[in-house]
């Protein structure tokens, strides 16, 4: 069975902050991340979603971060639940998104869509193929995390930039064309 674990590191440095490019797990080299979409081991679980706050991985000076509260949105007629947990710093952010299938039917593939309420631009993602046209965003499953049984969850995330004084997260999502929030 495939599984994954997410963790973050926060620290300080002097001179250059070099980001590692080679990772080893149990003595075997992992595939390096890409700058557009990264396919990693599945993060699909059968437990309710958990949230983590991940600090940014590359900066030129130590960032001042503000973790915004996680927002879970569902509606009375919804067949899904979405929780987004951002980690914001001046001009940039990361966000983890948890999707839970709350319907009585299994999903074989999923596409989550939303509209940004401000000026966010996604620059990198993991565990989902993401496309963005203006304020419209579409995140689709990878080959390993498309199937969601009733009550099952999956997680994906992204890194982005924003302009302006605040980084407002979306509060309305559609999963496969059906609303996940009111």
Tab-separated table of C-alpha atoms in Angstrom, residues 8-127:
chain	number	residue	atom	x	y	z
A	8	UNK	CA	8.072	20.972	7.199
A	9	UNK	CA	11.254	22.578	8.374
A	10	UNK	CA	11.858	26.090	9.571
A	11	UNK	CA	15.293	27.486	10.265
A	12	UNK	CA	17.797	30.243	9.756
A	13	UNK	CA	20.960	30.444	7.648
A	14	UNK	CA	23.959	32.598	6.870
A	15	UNK	CA	25.289	33.355	3.396
A	16	UNK	CA	23.316	31.289	0.822
A	17	UNK	CA	20.228	29.213	1.576
A	18	UNK	CA	20.728	26.234	-0.727
A	19	UNK	CA	17.673	24.034	-1.172
A	20	UNK	CA	18.458	20.292	-1.319
A	21	UNK	CA	17.899	18.636	-4.686
A	22	UNK	CA	18.547	14.979	-3.807
A	23	UNK	CA	16.467	13.111	-1.229
A	24	UNK	CA	16.943	9.587	0.098
A	25	UNK	CA	14.324	7.342	1.722
A	26	UNK	CA	15.505	4.088	3.324
A	27	UNK	CA	18.717	4.266	1.307
A	28	UNK	CA	17.004	4.813	-2.075
A	29	UNK	CA	17.060	8.064	-4.017
A	30	UNK	CA	13.662	9.743	-4.483
A	31	UNK	CA	12.670	11.422	-7.715
A	32	UNK	CA	13.415	15.176	-7.638
A	33	UNK	CA	10.472	17.622	-7.594
A	34	UNK	CA	9.576	19.583	-10.722
A	35	UNK	CA	8.614	23.208	-10.970
A	36	UNK	CA	5.122	22.549	-12.353
A	37	UNK	CA	3.538	19.367	-11.049
A	38	UNK	CA	5.052	16.719	-8.883
A	39	UNK	CA	3.711	13.211	-8.654
A	40	UNK	CA	4.457	11.720	-5.313
A	41	UNK	CA	3.239	8.666	-3.459
A	42	UNK	CA	-0.507	8.780	-2.740
A	43	UNK	CA	-1.780	10.761	0.180
A	44	UNK	CA	-5.225	9.154	0.059
A	45	UNK	CA	-6.461	8.121	3.492
A	46	UNK	CA	-9.624	6.679	4.948
A	47	UNK	CA	-9.519	8.914	7.997
A	48	UNK	CA	-10.830	12.478	8.298
A	49	UNK	CA	-8.422	15.054	6.832
A	50	UNK	CA	-5.672	16.501	8.941
A	51	UNK	CA	-4.040	19.836	8.378
A	52	UNK	CA	-0.420	20.854	8.498
A	53	UNK	CA	1.342	24.147	8.154
A	54	UNK	CA	4.365	23.979	5.882
A	55	UNK	CA	6.836	26.876	5.885
A	56	UNK	CA	8.130	28.113	2.507
A	57	UNK	CA	11.029	26.129	1.078
A	58	UNK	CA	12.922	28.929	-0.652
A	59	UNK	CA	13.394	32.527	0.420
A	60	UNK	CA	16.133	35.103	0.210
A	61	UNK	CA	15.638	36.277	3.776
A	62	UNK	CA	13.829	34.691	6.716
A	63	UNK	CA	10.112	35.220	6.004
A	64	UNK	CA	7.619	36.576	8.441
A	65	UNK	CA	4.813	34.044	8.191
A	66	UNK	CA	1.203	34.285	9.130
A	67	UNK	CA	-0.731	31.054	9.317
A	68	UNK	CA	-4.360	31.624	8.509
A	69	UNK	CA	-6.943	29.312	10.075
A	70	UNK	CA	-8.033	26.313	8.076
A	71	UNK	CA	-11.374	26.750	6.365
A	72	UNK	CA	-13.668	23.759	5.858
A	73	UNK	CA	-16.638	24.323	3.608
A	74	UNK	CA	-19.612	22.027	3.055
A	75	UNK	CA	-23.260	22.498	2.178
A	76	UNK	CA	-26.366	20.572	3.168
A	77	UNK	CA	-26.609	18.968	-0.305
A	78	UNK	CA	-22.864	18.554	-0.747
A	79	UNK	CA	-21.150	15.307	-1.671
A	80	UNK	CA	-17.747	16.572	-0.605
A	81	UNK	CA	-15.918	18.485	2.059
A	82	UNK	CA	-12.934	20.749	1.324
A	83	UNK	CA	-10.438	22.146	3.814
A	84	UNK	CA	-7.686	24.577	2.727
A	85	UNK	CA	-4.807	25.497	5.050
A	86	UNK	CA	-2.580	28.348	3.831
A	87	UNK	CA	0.789	29.528	5.090
A	88	UNK	CA	1.334	33.119	3.937
A	89	UNK	CA	4.337	35.436	3.849
A	90	UNK	CA	4.838	38.765	2.101
A	91	UNK	CA	4.001	38.164	-1.571
A	92	UNK	CA	3.834	34.356	-1.400
A	93	UNK	CA	2.120	31.376	0.149
A	94	UNK	CA	1.694	27.630	0.230
A	95	UNK	CA	-1.598	25.840	0.783
A	96	UNK	CA	-2.627	22.275	1.532
A	97	UNK	CA	-6.087	21.226	0.325
A	98	UNK	CA	-7.945	18.227	1.773
A	99	UNK	CA	-10.886	16.758	-0.178
A	100	UNK	CA	-13.247	14.246	1.471
A	101	UNK	CA	-15.857	12.284	-0.483
A	102	UNK	CA	-18.950	12.647	1.741
A	103	UNK	CA	-21.286	10.989	-0.791
A	104	UNK	CA	-22.500	7.387	-0.763
A	105	UNK	CA	-20.826	6.742	-4.157
A	106	UNK	CA	-17.183	6.139	-4.989
A	107	UNK	CA	-15.312	8.565	-7.253
A	108	UNK	CA	-13.003	7.183	-9.955
A	109	UNK	CA	-11.565	10.608	-10.846
A	110	UNK	CA	-11.964	14.098	-9.437
A	111	UNK	CA	-11.551	17.708	-10.520
A	112	UNK	CA	-11.810	20.486	-7.939
A	113	UNK	CA	-12.462	24.016	-9.241
A	114	UNK	CA	-12.544	27.433	-7.581
A	115	UNK	CA	-12.223	31.136	-8.275
A	116	UNK	CA	-9.596	33.242	-6.525
A	117	UNK	CA	-11.083	36.205	-4.652
A	118	UNK	CA	-7.910	38.258	-5.206
A	119	UNK	CA	-4.677	38.257	-7.240
A	120	UNK	CA	-3.201	34.809	-6.509
A	121	UNK	CA	-1.123	32.927	-9.092
A	122	UNK	CA	-0.138	29.278	-8.579
A	123	UNK	CA	3.527	28.653	-9.403
A	124	UNK	CA	4.005	25.020	-8.286
A	125	UNK	CA	1.829	22.102	-7.147
A	126	UNK	CA	1.992	18.577	-5.766
A	127	UNK	CA	-0.412	15.607	-5.839
